[in-house]
Short mmCIF file of C-alpha atoms in Angstrom, two decimals:
data_model
loop_
_atom_site.label_atom_id
_atom_site.label_comp_id
_atom_site.label_asym_id
_atom_site.label_seq_id
_atom_site.Cartn_x
_atom_site.Cartn_y
_atom_site.Cartn_z
CA MET A 1 -131.90 -42.73 -99.44
CA ALA A 2 -131.13 -44.52 -96.21
CA VAL A 3 -132.01 -48.04 -95.18
CA ILE A 4 -130.81 -49.59 -91.90
CA SER A 5 -130.84 -53.25 -90.86
CA ASP A 6 -130.04 -55.07 -87.67
CA ILE A 7 -127.99 -58.27 -87.90
CA PRO A 8 -128.47 -60.34 -84.72
CA ASP A 9 -125.40 -62.53 -84.99
CA GLY A 10 -122.82 -64.08 -87.27
CA ASP A 11 -121.56 -60.98 -89.11
CA ASN A 12 -118.17 -59.48 -89.60
CA GLY A 13 -118.89 -56.43 -87.47
CA GLY A 14 -115.55 -55.25 -86.28
CA ALA A 15 -113.46 -54.07 -89.15
CA PRO A 16 -115.46 -53.70 -92.41
CA ASN A 17 -112.67 -52.09 -94.35
CA LYS A 18 -109.92 -54.46 -93.39
CA LYS A 19 -108.96 -56.95 -96.04
CA PRO A 20 -107.72 -60.33 -94.75
CA GLN A 21 -104.06 -60.99 -95.34
CA GLU A 22 -102.78 -64.48 -95.69
CA GLN A 23 -100.46 -65.47 -92.86
CA PRO A 24 -97.98 -68.37 -92.88
CA GLU A 25 -99.67 -71.49 -91.61
CA GLU A 26 -98.38 -72.43 -88.22
CA VAL A 27 -99.66 -74.99 -85.83
CA THR A 28 -100.43 -73.15 -82.53
CA SER A 29 -100.89 -74.72 -79.23
CA LEU A 30 -104.59 -73.87 -79.33
CA GLU A 31 -105.00 -75.78 -82.63
CA SER A 32 -103.92 -78.92 -80.80
CA LEU A 33 -107.22 -78.81 -78.90
CA PRO A 34 -110.35 -80.52 -80.20
CA ASP A 35 -112.37 -78.48 -82.67
CA VAL A 36 -115.35 -78.35 -80.34
CA LEU A 37 -113.29 -76.79 -77.57
CA ILE A 38 -111.75 -74.25 -79.92
CA GLU A 39 -115.29 -73.37 -81.11
CA HIS A 40 -116.37 -72.72 -77.53
CA ILE A 41 -113.31 -70.53 -76.89
CA ILE A 42 -113.88 -68.45 -80.05
CA ALA A 43 -117.59 -68.16 -79.28
CA ARG A 44 -116.77 -66.22 -76.17
CA VAL A 45 -114.58 -63.70 -78.08
CA PRO A 46 -116.42 -60.53 -79.17
CA ARG A 47 -117.20 -60.64 -82.86
CA SER A 48 -115.37 -57.38 -83.47
CA ASN A 49 -112.20 -59.47 -83.03
CA HIS A 50 -113.21 -62.26 -85.36
CA PRO A 51 -111.65 -60.79 -88.52
CA GLU A 52 -108.21 -60.72 -86.74
CA ILE A 53 -108.68 -64.17 -85.32
CA SER A 54 -109.57 -65.56 -88.80
CA LEU A 55 -106.05 -64.56 -89.98
CA VAL A 56 -104.39 -66.98 -87.57
CA SER A 57 -105.07 -70.15 -89.66
CA LYS A 58 -107.41 -71.82 -92.05
CA LEU A 59 -108.94 -73.78 -89.11
CA PHE A 60 -109.92 -70.53 -87.35
CA ARG A 61 -111.35 -69.13 -90.54
CA ARG A 62 -113.42 -72.25 -91.08
CA ILE A 63 -114.77 -72.15 -87.52
CA ILE A 64 -115.68 -68.48 -87.63
CA ALA A 65 -117.53 -68.92 -90.91
CA SER A 66 -119.35 -72.03 -89.72
CA PRO A 67 -123.04 -72.09 -88.72
CA GLU A 68 -122.01 -74.24 -85.76
CA LEU A 69 -120.32 -71.20 -84.16
CA ARG A 70 -123.53 -69.17 -84.24
CA LEU A 71 -125.38 -72.14 -82.76
CA THR A 72 -122.84 -72.41 -79.98
CA ARG A 73 -123.05 -68.70 -79.27
CA SER A 74 -126.82 -68.99 -79.06
CA LYS A 75 -126.65 -71.95 -76.66
CA LEU A 76 -124.26 -69.89 -74.48
CA ALA A 77 -126.72 -66.97 -74.62
CA ILE A 78 -124.07 -64.80 -76.27
CA THR A 79 -125.86 -62.29 -78.47
CA GLU A 80 -124.54 -59.25 -80.28
CA HIS A 81 -126.35 -56.94 -82.65
CA VAL A 82 -124.73 -55.01 -85.47
CA LEU A 83 -126.26 -52.10 -87.41
CA TYR A 84 -125.89 -51.87 -91.17
CA ALA A 85 -126.97 -48.74 -93.04
CA LEU A 86 -127.45 -48.43 -96.78
CA LEU A 87 -126.74 -44.69 -97.39
CA ALA A 88 -126.73 -42.65 -100.57
CA PHE A 89 -124.99 -39.28 -101.00
CA PRO A 90 -125.90 -38.08 -104.52
CA PRO A 91 -124.54 -38.33 -107.11
CA HIS A 92 -122.99 -41.53 -105.76
CA PRO A 93 -125.07 -44.76 -105.54
CA PRO A 94 -126.02 -46.26 -102.20
CA SER A 95 -123.27 -47.97 -100.24
CA TRP A 96 -123.16 -50.02 -97.08
CA TYR A 97 -121.97 -48.56 -93.74
CA ILE A 98 -121.67 -50.32 -90.43
CA LEU A 99 -121.85 -49.05 -86.87
CA ASN A 100 -118.78 -50.87 -85.54
CA ALA A 101 -117.24 -51.33 -82.13
CA SER A 102 -115.93 -47.75 -82.10
CA LEU A 103 -119.50 -46.46 -82.48
CA ARG A 104 -118.78 -44.80 -85.78
CA LEU A 105 -120.48 -45.40 -89.10
CA ARG A 106 -117.83 -46.70 -91.53
CA ARG A 107 -118.21 -47.70 -95.12
CA VAL A 108 -117.88 -51.33 -95.98
CA ASN A 109 -115.52 -51.00 -98.98
CA THR A 110 -115.62 -54.70 -99.82
CA LEU A 111 -119.26 -54.50 -100.77
CA PRO A 112 -120.29 -52.97 -104.10
CA PRO A 113 -122.71 -50.06 -104.40
CA MET A 114 -126.36 -51.00 -104.36
CA PRO A 115 -129.32 -49.84 -106.57
CA SER A 116 -131.33 -46.86 -105.32
CA GLY A 117 -134.92 -47.39 -104.21
CA SER A 118 -134.34 -51.11 -103.30
CA ALA A 119 -136.49 -53.02 -100.81
CA VAL A 120 -134.50 -54.50 -98.04
CA VAL A 121 -135.18 -57.41 -95.67
CA THR A 122 -132.95 -59.14 -93.15
CA ILE A 123 -132.87 -62.94 -92.47
CA GLY A 124 -130.38 -64.15 -89.98
CA HIS A 125 -126.90 -63.00 -91.03
CA GLU A 126 -128.02 -62.07 -94.57
CA ILE A 127 -129.52 -58.91 -96.02
CA TYR A 128 -131.69 -59.18 -99.16
CA VAL A 129 -131.59 -56.19 -101.52
CA ILE A 130 -134.55 -56.40 -103.82
CA GLY A 131 -135.12 -54.42 -107.09
CA GLY A 132 -134.43 -50.75 -107.29
CA SER A 133 -133.11 -48.54 -110.06
CA ASN A 134 -129.77 -48.00 -111.81
CA GLY A 135 -130.78 -44.52 -112.80
CA SER A 136 -132.29 -45.30 -116.21
CA GLU A 137 -134.48 -48.39 -115.58
CA TYR A 138 -136.20 -50.43 -112.90
CA LEU A 139 -134.43 -53.64 -111.85
CA ALA A 140 -135.76 -57.16 -111.11
CA SER A 141 -132.50 -58.33 -109.59
CA VAL A 142 -132.04 -59.62 -106.03
CA THR A 143 -128.70 -59.43 -104.17
CA VAL A 144 -127.90 -61.20 -100.92
CA VAL A 145 -125.25 -59.69 -98.59
CA ASP A 146 -123.52 -62.12 -96.28
CA CYS A 147 -122.62 -60.14 -93.21
CA ARG A 148 -120.15 -62.74 -91.94
CA THR A 149 -117.80 -62.29 -94.86
CA HIS A 150 -119.05 -59.04 -96.47
CA THR A 151 -119.60 -60.79 -99.80
CA CYS A 152 -122.54 -60.78 -102.22
CA ARG A 153 -124.34 -63.37 -104.28
CA SER A 154 -127.25 -63.12 -106.69
CA LEU A 155 -130.62 -64.83 -106.45
CA PRO A 156 -133.04 -65.58 -109.32
CA SER A 157 -134.55 -62.32 -110.55
CA MET A 158 -138.17 -61.33 -109.92
CA ARG A 159 -140.70 -61.64 -112.72
CA ILE A 160 -141.25 -57.87 -112.59
CA ALA A 161 -138.80 -55.04 -112.23
CA ARG A 162 -139.59 -52.84 -109.22
CA TYR A 163 -138.58 -49.52 -107.71
CA ARG A 164 -139.47 -48.53 -104.10
CA ALA A 165 -141.41 -51.71 -103.59
CA ALA A 166 -142.53 -53.12 -100.21
CA ALA A 167 -141.19 -56.42 -98.84
CA GLY A 168 -141.66 -58.61 -95.75
CA VAL A 169 -140.57 -62.05 -94.45
CA ILE A 170 -143.26 -64.31 -93.09
CA ASP A 171 -143.06 -68.15 -92.57
CA GLY A 172 -139.87 -68.67 -94.60
CA LYS A 173 -141.07 -66.65 -97.66
CA ILE A 174 -140.23 -63.15 -98.87
CA TYR A 175 -143.29 -61.20 -100.12
CA VAL A 176 -142.63 -58.31 -102.55
CA MET A 177 -145.33 -55.94 -103.76
CA GLY A 178 -145.83 -52.54 -105.30
CA GLY A 179 -143.39 -50.41 -107.26
CA TYR A 180 -144.91 -51.50 -110.52
CA VAL A 181 -148.29 -51.47 -112.34
CA ASN A 182 -149.02 -53.83 -115.21
CA ARG A 183 -151.30 -53.23 -118.20
CA SER A 184 -154.42 -54.62 -116.42
CA GLY A 185 -154.00 -52.05 -113.62
CA ARG A 186 -153.32 -54.72 -110.99
CA PHE A 187 -150.31 -54.77 -108.72
CA ARG A 188 -148.71 -58.14 -108.53
CA VAL A 189 -147.38 -59.77 -105.31
CA GLU A 190 -144.36 -61.93 -105.81
CA THR A 191 -143.27 -64.53 -103.27
CA PHE A 192 -139.76 -65.93 -102.97
CA ASP A 193 -139.70 -69.39 -101.39
CA LEU A 194 -136.39 -69.49 -99.40
CA GLU A 195 -136.35 -73.23 -99.26
CA ARG A 196 -136.99 -73.92 -102.97
CA GLN A 197 -135.26 -70.73 -104.15
CA ILE A 198 -137.98 -69.88 -106.71
CA TRP A 199 -140.31 -66.99 -107.27
CA LEU A 200 -144.12 -67.35 -107.35
CA GLY A 201 -146.49 -64.69 -108.51
CA SER A 202 -150.17 -63.70 -107.97
CA GLN A 203 -152.53 -60.97 -109.14
CA ILE A 204 -153.82 -58.72 -106.36
CA ASN A 205 -156.04 -55.69 -106.70
CA SER A 206 -155.85 -52.43 -104.81
CA LEU A 207 -152.28 -52.47 -103.66
CA LEU A 208 -150.43 -49.19 -103.46
CA ARG A 209 -148.00 -48.30 -106.16
CA ASP A 210 -146.29 -45.17 -104.68
CA ILE A 211 -144.92 -46.69 -101.48
CA VAL A 212 -143.51 -44.50 -98.68
CA THR A 213 -142.57 -47.23 -96.21
CA TYR A 214 -143.61 -50.70 -94.96
CA ASP A 215 -143.35 -52.97 -91.91
CA VAL A 216 -144.47 -56.42 -90.74
CA MET A 217 -146.70 -56.80 -87.70
CA LYS A 218 -148.66 -59.84 -86.50
CA GLU A 219 -147.73 -61.77 -89.68
CA LYS A 220 -149.24 -59.05 -91.90
CA ILE A 221 -147.44 -56.59 -94.19
CA TYR A 222 -148.49 -52.98 -93.64
CA VAL A 223 -147.76 -50.62 -96.56
CA LEU A 224 -147.97 -46.78 -96.32
CA GLY A 225 -148.60 -44.91 -99.54
CA ARG A 226 -148.82 -41.28 -100.43
CA HIS A 227 -151.44 -39.08 -98.75
CA GLN A 228 -151.68 -41.47 -95.73
CA CYS A 229 -153.17 -44.24 -97.89
CA LEU A 230 -152.71 -47.66 -96.23
CA GLY A 231 -152.64 -51.23 -97.57
CA VAL A 232 -152.54 -54.36 -95.44
CA TYR A 233 -151.56 -57.65 -97.07
CA TYR A 234 -152.58 -60.96 -95.47
CA PRO A 235 -150.17 -63.61 -96.81
CA LYS A 236 -151.98 -66.66 -95.51
CA GLU A 237 -155.32 -65.55 -97.10
CA GLY A 238 -153.64 -63.94 -100.11
CA THR A 239 -155.84 -60.88 -99.76
CA VAL A 240 -155.28 -57.22 -99.28
CA GLN A 241 -157.26 -54.55 -97.46
CA SER A 242 -156.93 -50.89 -98.53
CA TYR A 243 -157.75 -47.69 -96.64
CA LEU A 244 -158.03 -44.46 -98.71
CA GLY A 245 -157.49 -41.20 -96.89
CA ARG A 246 -156.79 -40.90 -93.20
CA CYS A 247 -157.15 -43.82 -90.81
CA ASN A 248 -155.90 -44.54 -87.36
CA LEU A 249 -152.62 -46.13 -88.51
CA GLY A 250 -151.96 -44.20 -91.72
CA GLY A 251 -152.81 -40.81 -90.18
CA LEU A 252 -149.60 -40.51 -88.16
CA TRP A 253 -147.35 -43.14 -89.65
CA GLN A 254 -144.15 -41.54 -91.10
CA ALA A 255 -141.39 -42.92 -93.35
CA SER A 256 -139.14 -43.18 -90.35
CA SER A 257 -140.55 -46.14 -88.47
CA CYS A 258 -139.73 -49.51 -86.89
CA VAL A 259 -141.46 -52.53 -85.40
CA VAL A 260 -140.43 -53.68 -81.92
CA ASP A 261 -142.44 -56.55 -80.23
CA ASP A 262 -145.15 -56.31 -82.89
CA MET A 263 -145.78 -52.59 -82.28
CA LEU A 264 -144.97 -49.84 -84.72
CA TYR A 265 -142.77 -46.88 -83.60
CA THR A 266 -142.48 -43.69 -85.63
CA ILE A 267 -141.47 -40.07 -85.44
CA ASP A 268 -144.30 -37.51 -85.14
CA PRO A 269 -142.75 -34.02 -85.62
CA GLY A 270 -146.08 -32.35 -84.83
CA CYS A 271 -146.35 -34.16 -81.48
CA SER A 272 -149.98 -34.97 -82.17
CA VAL A 273 -150.22 -37.14 -79.05
CA TRP A 274 -147.79 -34.93 -77.04
CA THR A 275 -144.50 -36.73 -77.73
CA PRO A 276 -142.20 -36.84 -80.82
CA ILE A 277 -141.88 -40.65 -80.63
CA ILE A 278 -145.17 -42.53 -80.81
CA VAL A 279 -146.18 -46.19 -80.94
CA PHE A 280 -149.10 -47.91 -82.68
CA ASP A 281 -150.63 -50.90 -80.93
CA PRO A 282 -152.50 -53.09 -83.48
CA GLU A 283 -154.40 -54.82 -80.69
CA VAL A 284 -156.30 -51.58 -79.88
CA ASN A 285 -155.78 -49.88 -83.22
CA ALA A 286 -154.55 -46.68 -81.67
CA TRP A 287 -151.41 -44.52 -81.39
CA LYS A 288 -149.93 -43.91 -77.89
CA PRO A 289 -147.25 -41.54 -76.71
CA VAL A 290 -143.80 -42.86 -75.70
CA LYS A 291 -143.19 -41.10 -72.49
CA GLY A 292 -139.82 -40.03 -71.05
CA VAL A 293 -138.44 -38.67 -74.36
CA CYS A 294 -136.17 -35.73 -73.85
CA GLY A 295 -133.04 -34.19 -75.34
CA LEU A 296 -133.85 -35.04 -78.97
CA PRO A 297 -131.90 -32.97 -81.51
CA PRO A 298 -133.87 -30.24 -83.36
CA CYS A 299 -132.90 -31.77 -86.71
CA LEU A 300 -135.00 -34.81 -85.85
CA TYR A 301 -138.08 -32.58 -86.24
CA TRP A 302 -136.78 -30.75 -89.30
CA TYR A 303 -135.67 -33.88 -91.18
CA ALA A 304 -138.02 -36.50 -89.83
CA TYR A 305 -138.86 -37.74 -93.34
CA GLU A 306 -135.21 -38.35 -94.23
CA SER A 307 -134.50 -40.12 -90.90
CA LYS A 308 -134.57 -43.89 -90.43
CA MET A 309 -135.24 -46.20 -87.55
CA ALA A 310 -133.99 -49.72 -86.78
CA ASN A 311 -134.71 -52.31 -84.11
CA VAL A 312 -131.32 -53.24 -82.66
CA GLY A 313 -131.85 -55.80 -79.95
CA GLY A 314 -135.08 -54.17 -78.75
CA LYS A 315 -133.60 -50.63 -78.98
CA LEU A 316 -134.61 -47.99 -81.48
CA VAL A 317 -131.66 -46.50 -83.29
CA ILE A 318 -132.50 -43.32 -85.20
CA LEU A 319 -130.20 -42.15 -88.01
CA VAL A 320 -131.11 -38.48 -88.46
CA GLY A 321 -130.72 -37.12 -91.96
CA ASN A 322 -129.70 -33.50 -92.71
CA GLN A 323 -129.69 -32.44 -96.30
CA SER A 324 -127.90 -29.21 -95.55
CA GLN A 325 -124.83 -31.29 -94.62
CA LEU A 326 -125.06 -33.49 -97.63
CA LEU A 327 -121.54 -32.81 -98.94
CA ASN A 328 -119.87 -33.57 -95.60
CA TYR A 329 -122.40 -35.78 -93.87
CA TYR A 330 -121.88 -38.16 -90.96
CA GLY A 331 -125.36 -37.73 -89.48
CA GLU A 332 -126.44 -37.54 -85.97
CA LYS A 333 -127.05 -40.90 -84.29
CA LEU A 334 -129.50 -41.28 -81.41
CA MET A 335 -129.86 -44.44 -79.39
CA TYR A 336 -133.31 -44.73 -78.04
CA LEU A 337 -134.19 -47.43 -75.50
CA VAL A 338 -137.78 -48.71 -75.23
CA ARG A 339 -138.79 -50.33 -71.99
CA GLY A 340 -141.83 -50.96 -69.87
CA ASP A 341 -145.29 -49.65 -70.85
CA SER A 342 -144.51 -47.28 -73.69
CA PHE A 343 -141.74 -45.61 -71.69
CA GLY A 344 -138.34 -44.71 -72.99
CA GLU A 345 -135.10 -42.91 -72.28
CA THR A 346 -132.55 -41.47 -74.65
CA SER A 347 -128.82 -41.87 -74.87
CA TRP A 348 -126.32 -40.78 -77.48
CA ILE A 349 -123.92 -42.90 -79.52
#
């Protein structure tokens, strides 16, 4: 199992394993400045240094944890993206890893293991881990990971326990579907209202139970099931459209996929449209090749199903899985840059 998420700003991205140590409180010359000025100074410091800066004093810790700092960074057009990966190496449960400033995946030891088969969505500096399994039963729990402090909190549980569900965020609501079938044979969509912090449920027919992957495009949730079956959920209308068998989107969509600028990118090991990386444009309902791709590792073709993609600031990061190296696995990481009219170039990290 591997899930990767991009955190745009406000996380503790530099030293995931480092535990803050209390330092004697001393008034520094910098602390004599107005808080607003200190905030602007810290905003210009790379976030990889924020954990160390937070050790200086309570004032600095408060500023670094404040939403005002993220707003200041945004106004100053200072943007950083940090990659989080939820990786499982059986028999151990999934744990969080981070691609830090040294360009190495390191485990975040301050975060507890997560359930396997969870649905994951990212909102701001928080990652929502939804449902999953503890090995013996499906779970209805929801855990929120705060990437600024690497701490967790629990949300109200869903009405239904789910394993390998689909989830998407649209208009301030989290939609969760699949991973469970009730006695009437219907698959229920549950909606979490982020403002009111409550779950709402509805009965929807024809949703897929065995979900391979999912993504959000054009305010719709696309769900890929087994045998290239496809379901499209329209949250505003509260309806779902299902396609059984092969269709334009479902025919080439793989588990490793990612949405960039409302277009879906995926790995096509068979190079059906001549390139290993392809993109689906929902406006024309067709797959197109991503040109300029070269130097991809052979294991990307061999283990395409186990690989995962993420959108990191408009770039595709591919974490290539290799089961043959399961006992001593660091993975191969490929940074793929998408630019222009379906044109890309590759670089290693």
